[in-house]
PDB file of C-alpha atoms in Angstrom:
ATOM      1  CA  ASP M  30      18.839  -6.584  -0.267  1.00 68.00           C
ATOM      2  CA  PRO M  31      15.968  -4.134  -0.026  1.00 72.00           C
ATOM      3  CA  LYS M  32      14.782  -3.023  -3.435  1.00 90.00           C
ATOM      4  CA  ILE M  33      13.282   0.198  -2.124  1.00 94.00           C
ATOM      5  CA  ILE M  34      15.262   2.107   0.471  1.00 95.00           C
ATOM      6  CA  GLN M  35      13.516   4.583   2.715  1.00 96.00           C
ATOM      7  CA  LYS M  36      15.450   6.735   5.108  1.00 96.00           C
ATOM      8  CA  PRO M  37      15.197   7.295   7.961  1.00 97.00           C
ATOM      9  CA  LYS M  38      13.152   4.464   9.421  1.00 95.00           C
ATOM     10  CA  TYR M  39      12.095   6.595  12.371  1.00 97.00           C
ATOM     11  CA  LEU M  40      11.913  10.349  12.672  1.00 97.00           C
ATOM     12  CA  VAL M  41      10.887  12.635  15.504  1.00 98.00           C
ATOM     13  CA  ALA M  42      10.305  16.271  14.575  1.00 98.00           C
ATOM     14  CA  VAL M  43       9.244  19.403  16.364  1.00 98.00           C
ATOM     15  CA  THR M  44       6.067  21.200  15.324  1.00 98.00           C
ATOM     16  CA  GLY M  45       6.851  23.852  12.743  1.00 98.00           C
ATOM     17  CA  SER M  46      10.060  22.253  11.515  1.00 98.00           C
ATOM     18  CA  GLU M  47      10.852  20.824   8.085  1.00 98.00           C
ATOM     19  CA  LYS M  48      11.934  17.305   7.217  1.00 98.00           C
ATOM     20  CA  ILE M  49      12.829  15.364   4.085  1.00 98.00           C
ATOM     21  CA  LEU M  50      11.956  11.707   3.717  1.00 98.00           C
ATOM     22  CA  ILE M  51      14.234   9.819   1.347  1.00 98.00           C
ATOM     23  CA  CYS M  52      13.204   7.133  -1.120  1.00 97.00           C
ATOM     24  CA  GLU M  53      15.364   5.282  -3.625  1.00 97.00           C
ATOM     25  CA  GLN M  54      14.310   2.318  -5.724  1.00 97.00           C
ATOM     26  CA  TYR M  55      16.599  -0.175  -7.426  1.00 96.00           C
ATOM     27  CA  LEU M  56      14.015  -2.067  -9.429  1.00 94.00           C
ATOM     28  CA  GLY M  57      14.368  -0.132 -12.664  1.00 94.00           C
ATOM     29  CA  HIS M  58      10.801   1.091 -12.334  1.00 94.00           C
ATOM     30  CA  ASN M  59       9.574   4.160 -14.170  1.00 92.00           C
ATOM     31  CA  ALA M  60       6.901   5.194 -11.676  1.00 92.00           C
ATOM     32  CA  MET M  61       7.165   6.105  -8.008  1.00 95.00           C
ATOM     33  CA  TYR M  62       4.611   7.017  -5.371  1.00 94.00           C
ATOM     34  CA  TRP M  63       4.118   8.214  -1.829  1.00 96.00           C
ATOM     35  CA  TYR M  64       1.438   6.904   0.508  1.00 95.00           C
ATOM     36  CA  ARG M  65       0.595   7.822   4.074  1.00 96.00           C
ATOM     37  CA  GLN M  66      -0.679   5.457   6.739  1.00 93.00           C
ATOM     38  CA  SER M  67      -2.278   7.196   9.700  1.00 92.00           C
ATOM     39  CA  ALA M  68      -3.962   5.563  12.658  1.00 86.00           C
ATOM     40  CA  LYS M  69      -7.505   4.362  11.963  1.00 82.00           C
ATOM     41  CA  LYS M  70      -7.303   5.364   8.292  1.00 87.00           C
ATOM     42  CA  PRO M  71      -6.636   3.401   5.123  1.00 88.00           C
ATOM     43  CA  LEU M  72      -3.395   3.950   3.293  1.00 91.00           C
ATOM     44  CA  GLU M  73      -3.774   7.231   1.496  1.00 93.00           C
ATOM     45  CA  PHE M  74      -2.326   7.919  -1.914  1.00 93.00           C
ATOM     46  CA  MET M  75      -0.368  11.171  -1.946  1.00 94.00           C
ATOM     47  CA  PHE M  76       1.598  11.488  -5.204  1.00 91.00           C
ATOM     48  CA  SER M  77       2.576   9.585  -8.287  1.00 91.00           C
ATOM     49  CA  TYR M  78       5.497  10.316 -10.586  1.00 91.00           C
ATOM     50  CA  SER M  79       6.315   8.773 -13.924  1.00 88.00           C
ATOM     51  CA  TYR M  80       9.685   9.394 -15.555  1.00 89.00           C
ATOM     52  CA  GLN M  81      10.267  12.096 -12.932  1.00 87.00           C
ATOM     53  CA  LYS M  82       7.110  13.957 -13.861  1.00 89.00           C
ATOM     54  CA  LEU M  83       4.227  14.516 -11.492  1.00 88.00           C
ATOM     55  CA  MET M  84       1.236  12.489 -12.644  1.00 87.00           C
ATOM     56  CA  ASP M  85      -1.172  12.849  -9.765  1.00 85.00           C
ATOM     57  CA  ASN M  86      -1.309  14.855  -6.555  1.00 86.00           C
ATOM     58  CA  GLN M  87      -3.963  13.982  -3.998  1.00 84.00           C
ATOM     59  CA  THR M  88      -2.422  15.958  -1.175  1.00 84.00           C
ATOM     60  CA  ALA M  89      -4.408  19.038  -0.320  1.00 75.00           C
ATOM     61  CA  SER M  90      -1.586  20.783   1.451  1.00 89.00           C
ATOM     62  CA  SER M  91       1.312  22.451  -0.351  1.00 92.00           C
ATOM     63  CA  ARG M  92       3.414  21.676   2.706  1.00 96.00           C
ATOM     64  CA  PHE M  93       4.054  18.304   1.100  1.00 96.00           C
ATOM     65  CA  GLN M  94       6.411  18.553  -1.860  1.00 94.00           C
ATOM     66  CA  PRO M  95       7.894  15.565  -3.705  1.00 94.00           C
ATOM     67  CA  GLN M  96      11.361  15.988  -5.142  1.00 94.00           C
ATOM     68  CA  SER M  97      12.837  13.800  -7.861  1.00 92.00           C
ATOM     69  CA  SER M  98      16.511  14.541  -8.425  1.00 89.00           C
ATOM     70  CA  LYS M  99      17.174  11.235 -10.209  1.00 90.00           C
ATOM     71  CA  LYS M 100      14.887   8.798 -11.992  1.00 89.00           C
ATOM     72  CA  ASN M 101      15.102   6.298  -9.162  1.00 94.00           C
ATOM     73  CA  HIS M 102      14.620   8.863  -6.383  1.00 95.00           C
ATOM     74  CA  LEU M 103      11.456  10.403  -5.042  1.00 96.00           C
ATOM     75  CA  ASP M 104      11.975  12.256  -1.800  1.00 96.00           C
ATOM     76  CA  LEU M 105       9.201  13.915   0.192  1.00 97.00           C
ATOM     77  CA  GLN M 106       9.759  17.319   1.746  1.00 97.00           C
ATOM     78  CA  ILE M 107       7.352  18.302   4.501  1.00 97.00           C
ATOM     79  CA  THR M 108       7.411  21.853   5.792  1.00 97.00           C
ATOM     80  CA  ALA M 109       5.757  23.506   8.792  1.00 98.00           C
ATOM     81  CA  LEU M 110       5.180  20.124  10.403  1.00 98.00           C
ATOM     82  CA  LYS M 111       2.061  19.577  12.490  1.00 97.00           C
ATOM     83  CA  PRO M 112       1.235  16.816  14.982  1.00 97.00           C
ATOM     84  CA  ASP M 113      -1.456  15.595  12.545  1.00 95.00           C
ATOM     85  CA  ASP M 114       1.332  14.801  10.082  1.00 96.00           C
ATOM     86  CA  SER M 115       2.409  11.989  12.380  1.00 97.00           C
ATOM     87  CA  ALA M 116       2.096   8.817  10.344  1.00 97.00           C
ATOM     88  CA  THR M 117       4.062   6.186   8.510  1.00 95.00           C
ATOM     89  CA  TYR M 118       4.992   7.316   5.024  1.00 97.00           C
ATOM     90  CA  PHE M 119       5.479   4.622   2.422  1.00 96.00           C
ATOM     91  CA  CYS M 120       7.251   4.985  -0.848  1.00 96.00           C
ATOM     92  CA  ALA M 121       6.368   2.602  -3.676  1.00 95.00           C
ATOM     93  CA  SER M 122       7.352   2.026  -7.265  1.00 94.00           C
ATOM     94  CA  SER M 123       6.116   0.165 -10.301  1.00 91.00           C
ATOM     95  CA  TRP M 124       6.601  -0.310 -14.004  1.00 88.00           C
ATOM     96  CA  ASP M 125       3.769   1.464 -15.807  1.00 81.00           C
ATOM     97  CA  ASN M 126       1.450   1.399 -12.801  1.00 77.00           C
ATOM     98  CA  SER M 127       1.422  -2.361 -12.388  1.00 77.00           C
ATOM     99  CA  ASP M 128       3.155  -4.675  -9.920  1.00 80.00           C
ATOM    100  CA  TYR M 129       3.733  -2.169  -7.181  1.00 89.00           C
ATOM    101  CA  THR M 130       6.524  -2.665  -4.652  1.00 91.00           C
ATOM    102  CA  PHE M 131       6.452  -0.858  -1.333  1.00 93.00           C
ATOM    103  CA  GLY M 132       9.269   0.246   0.906  1.00 94.00           C
ATOM    104  CA  SER M 133       9.290  -0.461   4.631  1.00 92.00           C
ATOM    105  CA  GLY M 134       8.244   3.094   5.494  1.00 94.00           C
ATOM    106  CA  THR M 135       9.372   6.059   7.543  1.00 97.00           C
ATOM    107  CA  ARG M 136       7.575   6.478  10.839  1.00 96.00           C
ATOM    108  CA  LEU M 137       7.222  10.176  11.567  1.00 97.00           C
ATOM    109  CA  LEU M 138       6.246  11.554  14.950  1.00 98.00           C
ATOM    110  CA  VAL M 139       5.654  15.277  15.251  1.00 98.00           C
ATOM    111  CA  ILE M 140       5.725  16.629  18.807  1.00 97.00           C
TER     112      ILE M 140
ATOM    113  CA  ALA V   4     -16.041   7.702  -6.032  1.00 75.00           C
ATOM    114  CA  GLN V   5     -14.054   4.513  -5.912  1.00 83.00           C
ATOM    115  CA  SER V   6     -13.741   2.799  -2.564  1.00 90.00           C
ATOM    116  CA  VAL V   7     -12.740  -0.468  -0.952  1.00 95.00           C
ATOM    117  CA  THR V   8     -14.548  -1.991   2.007  1.00 96.00           C
ATOM    118  CA  GLN V   9     -13.095  -4.614   4.278  1.00 97.00           C
ATOM    119  CA  PRO V  10     -15.973  -5.219   6.673  1.00 96.00           C
ATOM    120  CA  ASP V  11     -14.014  -7.205   9.244  1.00 96.00           C
ATOM    121  CA  ALA V  12     -11.541  -5.176  11.247  1.00 95.00           C
ATOM    122  CA  ARG V  13     -10.287  -8.242  13.059  1.00 97.00           C
ATOM    123  CA  VAL V  14     -10.501 -11.967  12.399  1.00 97.00           C
ATOM    124  CA  THR V  15      -9.329 -14.686  14.764  1.00 97.00           C
ATOM    125  CA  VAL V  16      -8.932 -18.271  13.611  1.00 97.00           C
ATOM    126  CA  SER V  17      -7.248 -21.374  14.934  1.00 97.00           C
ATOM    127  CA  GLU V  18      -4.142 -22.709  13.289  1.00 97.00           C
ATOM    128  CA  GLY V  19      -5.054 -25.173  10.586  1.00 97.00           C
ATOM    129  CA  ALA V  20      -8.499 -23.697  10.029  1.00 97.00           C
ATOM    130  CA  SER V  21      -9.637 -22.232   6.748  1.00 97.00           C
ATOM    131  CA  LEU V  22      -9.774 -18.505   6.216  1.00 97.00           C
ATOM    132  CA  GLN V  23     -11.756 -15.988   4.232  1.00 98.00           C
ATOM    133  CA  LEU V  24     -11.099 -12.272   4.412  1.00 98.00           C
ATOM    134  CA  ARG V  25     -13.736 -10.183   2.714  1.00 98.00           C
ATOM    135  CA  CYS V  26     -13.242  -7.321   0.327  1.00 98.00           C
ATOM    136  CA  LYS V  27     -15.766  -5.362  -1.721  1.00 97.00           C
ATOM    137  CA  TYR V  28     -14.975  -2.507  -4.036  1.00 95.00           C
ATOM    138  CA  SER V  29     -16.958   0.252  -5.601  1.00 92.00           C
ATOM    139  CA  TYR V  30     -16.124   0.984  -9.237  1.00 85.00           C
ATOM    140  CA  SER V  31     -18.273   0.801 -12.340  1.00 79.00           C
ATOM    141  CA  GLY V  32     -15.563  -0.500 -14.678  1.00 77.00           C
ATOM    142  CA  THR V  33     -13.192  -3.441 -14.413  1.00 75.00           C
ATOM    143  CA  PRO V  34     -10.561  -2.738 -11.816  1.00 85.00           C
ATOM    144  CA  TYR V  35      -7.165  -4.161 -11.092  1.00 90.00           C
ATOM    145  CA  LEU V  36      -7.376  -5.821  -7.679  1.00 93.00           C
ATOM    146  CA  PHE V  37      -4.716  -6.591  -5.122  1.00 94.00           C
ATOM    147  CA  TRP V  38      -4.211  -8.147  -1.745  1.00 97.00           C
ATOM    148  CA  TYR V  39      -1.267  -7.002   0.351  1.00 96.00           C
ATOM    149  CA  VAL V  40      -0.006  -8.222   3.719  1.00 96.00           C
ATOM    150  CA  GLN V  41       1.742  -6.110   6.311  1.00 93.00           C
ATOM    151  CA  TYR V  42       3.752  -7.673   9.108  1.00 91.00           C
ATOM    152  CA  PRO V  43       4.604  -5.569  12.165  1.00 85.00           C
ATOM    153  CA  ARG V  44       7.053  -2.739  11.459  1.00 79.00           C
ATOM    154  CA  GLN V  45       7.302  -3.719   7.806  1.00 84.00           C
ATOM    155  CA  GLY V  46       6.069  -2.456   4.480  1.00 85.00           C
ATOM    156  CA  LEU V  47       3.348  -3.979   2.382  1.00 91.00           C
ATOM    157  CA  GLN V  48       4.051  -7.172   0.514  1.00 92.00           C
ATOM    158  CA  LEU V  49       2.014  -8.264  -2.474  1.00 92.00           C
ATOM    159  CA  LEU V  50       0.113 -11.518  -1.954  1.00 96.00           C
ATOM    160  CA  LEU V  51      -1.706 -11.663  -5.264  1.00 95.00           C
ATOM    161  CA  LYS V  52      -3.275  -9.579  -7.977  1.00 93.00           C
ATOM    162  CA  TYR V  53      -6.037  -9.783 -10.535  1.00 93.00           C
ATOM    163  CA  TYR V  54      -5.850  -8.002 -13.847  1.00 87.00           C
ATOM    164  CA  SER V  55      -7.978 -10.152 -16.154  1.00 88.00           C
ATOM    165  CA  GLY V  56      -8.699 -13.747 -17.142  1.00 91.00           C
ATOM    166  CA  ASP V  57      -9.335 -16.550 -14.671  1.00 94.00           C
ATOM    167  CA  PRO V  58     -11.254 -14.976 -11.775  1.00 94.00           C
ATOM    168  CA  VAL V  59      -9.513 -17.221  -9.260  1.00 97.00           C
ATOM    169  CA  VAL V  60      -5.961 -16.101  -8.758  1.00 97.00           C
ATOM    170  CA  GLN V  61      -3.271 -17.874  -6.820  1.00 97.00           C
ATOM    171  CA  GLY V  62      -0.821 -16.020  -4.648  1.00 95.00           C
ATOM    172  CA  VAL V  63       2.071 -16.695  -2.367  1.00 93.00           C
ATOM    173  CA  ASN V  64       1.987 -18.980   0.668  1.00 93.00           C
ATOM    174  CA  GLY V  65      -1.175 -20.787  -0.388  1.00 96.00           C
ATOM    175  CA  PHE V  66      -3.410 -17.729  -0.615  1.00 97.00           C
ATOM    176  CA  GLU V  67      -5.945 -17.331  -3.370  1.00 98.00           C
ATOM    177  CA  ALA V  68      -8.684 -14.848  -4.187  1.00 98.00           C
ATOM    178  CA  GLU V  69     -11.736 -14.882  -6.398  1.00 96.00           C
ATOM    179  CA  PHE V  70     -12.955 -11.926  -8.407  1.00 94.00           C
ATOM    180  CA  ILE V  71     -16.761 -11.916  -8.598  1.00 94.00           C
ATOM    181  CA  LYS V  72     -17.768  -9.009 -10.785  1.00 91.00           C
ATOM    182  CA  SER V  73     -21.493  -9.356 -10.133  1.00 91.00           C
ATOM    183  CA  ASN V  74     -20.840  -8.969  -6.437  1.00 92.00           C
ATOM    184  CA  SER V  75     -17.973  -6.447  -6.717  1.00 93.00           C
ATOM    185  CA  SER V  76     -15.995  -8.692  -4.430  1.00 95.00           C
ATOM    186  CA  PHE V  77     -12.452 -10.003  -4.219  1.00 97.00           C
ATOM    187  CA  HIS V  78     -12.335 -12.192  -1.127  1.00 98.00           C
ATOM    188  CA  LEU V  79      -9.067 -13.710   0.041  1.00 98.00           C
ATOM    189  CA  ARG V  80      -8.966 -17.383   1.043  1.00 98.00           C
ATOM    190  CA  LYS V  81      -6.582 -19.878   2.469  1.00 98.00           C
ATOM    191  CA  ALA V  82      -7.346 -23.538   3.126  1.00 98.00           C
ATOM    192  CA  SER V  83      -5.223 -23.936   6.241  1.00 97.00           C
ATOM    193  CA  VAL V  84      -3.667 -21.034   8.126  1.00 97.00           C
ATOM    194  CA  HIS V  85      -0.394 -21.050  10.003  1.00 96.00           C
ATOM    195  CA  TRP V  86       0.495 -18.926  13.041  1.00 95.00           C
ATOM    196  CA  SER V  87       2.939 -16.995  10.854  1.00 95.00           C
ATOM    197  CA  ASP V  88       0.014 -15.724   8.781  1.00 97.00           C
ATOM    198  CA  SER V  89      -0.888 -13.375  11.626  1.00 96.00           C
ATOM    199  CA  ALA V  90      -0.650  -9.910  10.101  1.00 96.00           C
ATOM    200  CA  VAL V  91      -2.732  -7.112   8.647  1.00 95.00           C
ATOM    201  CA  TYR V  92      -4.225  -7.762   5.217  1.00 97.00           C
ATOM    202  CA  PHE V  93      -5.150  -4.986   2.835  1.00 96.00           C
ATOM    203  CA  CYS V  94      -7.329  -5.156  -0.223  1.00 97.00           C
ATOM    204  CA  ALA V  95      -6.675  -2.522  -2.869  1.00 94.00           C
ATOM    205  CA  VAL V  96      -8.018  -1.467  -6.236  1.00 92.00           C
ATOM    206  CA  SER V  97      -6.338   0.351  -9.081  1.00 87.00           C
ATOM    207  CA  ILE V  98      -8.402   2.011 -11.757  1.00 73.00           C
ATOM    208  CA  THR V  99      -7.511   1.016 -15.298  1.00 58.00           C
ATOM    209  CA  GLY V 100      -5.539   3.699 -17.060  1.00 58.00           C
ATOM    210  CA  ASN V 101      -5.191   5.925 -14.069  1.00 65.00           C
ATOM    211  CA  THR V 102      -2.093   7.585 -12.710  1.00 69.00           C
ATOM    212  CA  GLY V 103      -1.081   4.690 -10.513  1.00 78.00           C
ATOM    213  CA  LYS V 104      -3.247   5.466  -7.549  1.00 86.00           C
ATOM    214  CA  LEU V 105      -4.134   2.486  -5.395  1.00 90.00           C
ATOM    215  CA  ILE V 106      -7.211   2.752  -3.202  1.00 91.00           C
ATOM    216  CA  PHE V 107      -6.940   0.709  -0.042  1.00 94.00           C
ATOM    217  CA  GLY V 108      -9.385  -0.709   2.423  1.00 95.00           C
ATOM    218  CA  LEU V 109      -8.904  -0.196   6.130  1.00 94.00           C
ATOM    219  CA  GLY V 110      -7.338  -3.589   6.493  1.00 95.00           C
ATOM    220  CA  THR V 111      -8.189  -6.744   8.420  1.00 97.00           C
ATOM    221  CA  THR V 112      -6.020  -7.854  11.293  1.00 96.00           C
ATOM    222  CA  LEU V 113      -5.687 -11.614  11.274  1.00 97.00           C
ATOM    223  CA  GLN V 114      -4.771 -13.379  14.465  1.00 97.00           C
ATOM    224  CA  VAL V 115      -4.015 -17.087  14.232  1.00 97.00           C
ATOM    225  CA  GLN V 116      -4.255 -18.896  17.530  1.00 95.00           C
ATOM    226  CA  PRO V 117      -2.037 -21.926  18.094  1.00 89.00           C
TER     227      PRO V 117
END
C-alpha cells in the first residue's frame, strides 16, 4: 500500500485556472514537503511544514499556496495557472527532517 | 549557496559491469547526504543515506556510497549492475538543522545494456 498518496496522478489544466494537488501521508511523520520537477531542472524544494506549520517557503510566487487541514495532509493550491507551471509535483514527508519518503507525484500540464 | 553537482548526465554500462555515479556538493559544514533512484513514472526511492560515522554506507540492492569530506564528494558505486538498475539517480544534500530542504543534483540517467 502506498504510504504517501498523491491525487490526481495526471492533471491537465487551462491557463488561468486553479487546481489543488492532494497529498496524504500514512507514515506518522511530523513534517511534509512539496517539490517540483521540471524538465532540465533539478528537483526544486517548494515548501516544508512541521506539525502543520510552515517552516520554509522557497516559492517566489504567491500563486502557490500549501494547505494543511489535517496533520497528515499537505495539499498544494495553484492559482492563475501558467504553461511554465507544467511539471511533476512531488509530495514528501519525514520525521524531524530525516528519512524522507516521496510520493509518486502529480504530473501537471497547463495548456 | 549550497549546491549538488552530478557531472554525468548519462552513463551507459554493460550488465555485470561495475558502476560509479559521481556526486559533489558545495557546503562548508557537514551535510546529510542521500542517493535516490527514480524509475519511469514513479516517485523517488531512497537508496542510501549518510548522516555520520563510517564514511562508506551500504544501501539497497547492492549499492554503496563513500563520503569523502576532503573532496566534498559522495559517489555511488555498485560492483555488478543488472538491467533493472536502469533509472535516473539523484544525489541530494540536506543541511544540518535546516527546515527539511533537500538540494538535488540534476540526476544521472543510467542505462544498463544487456
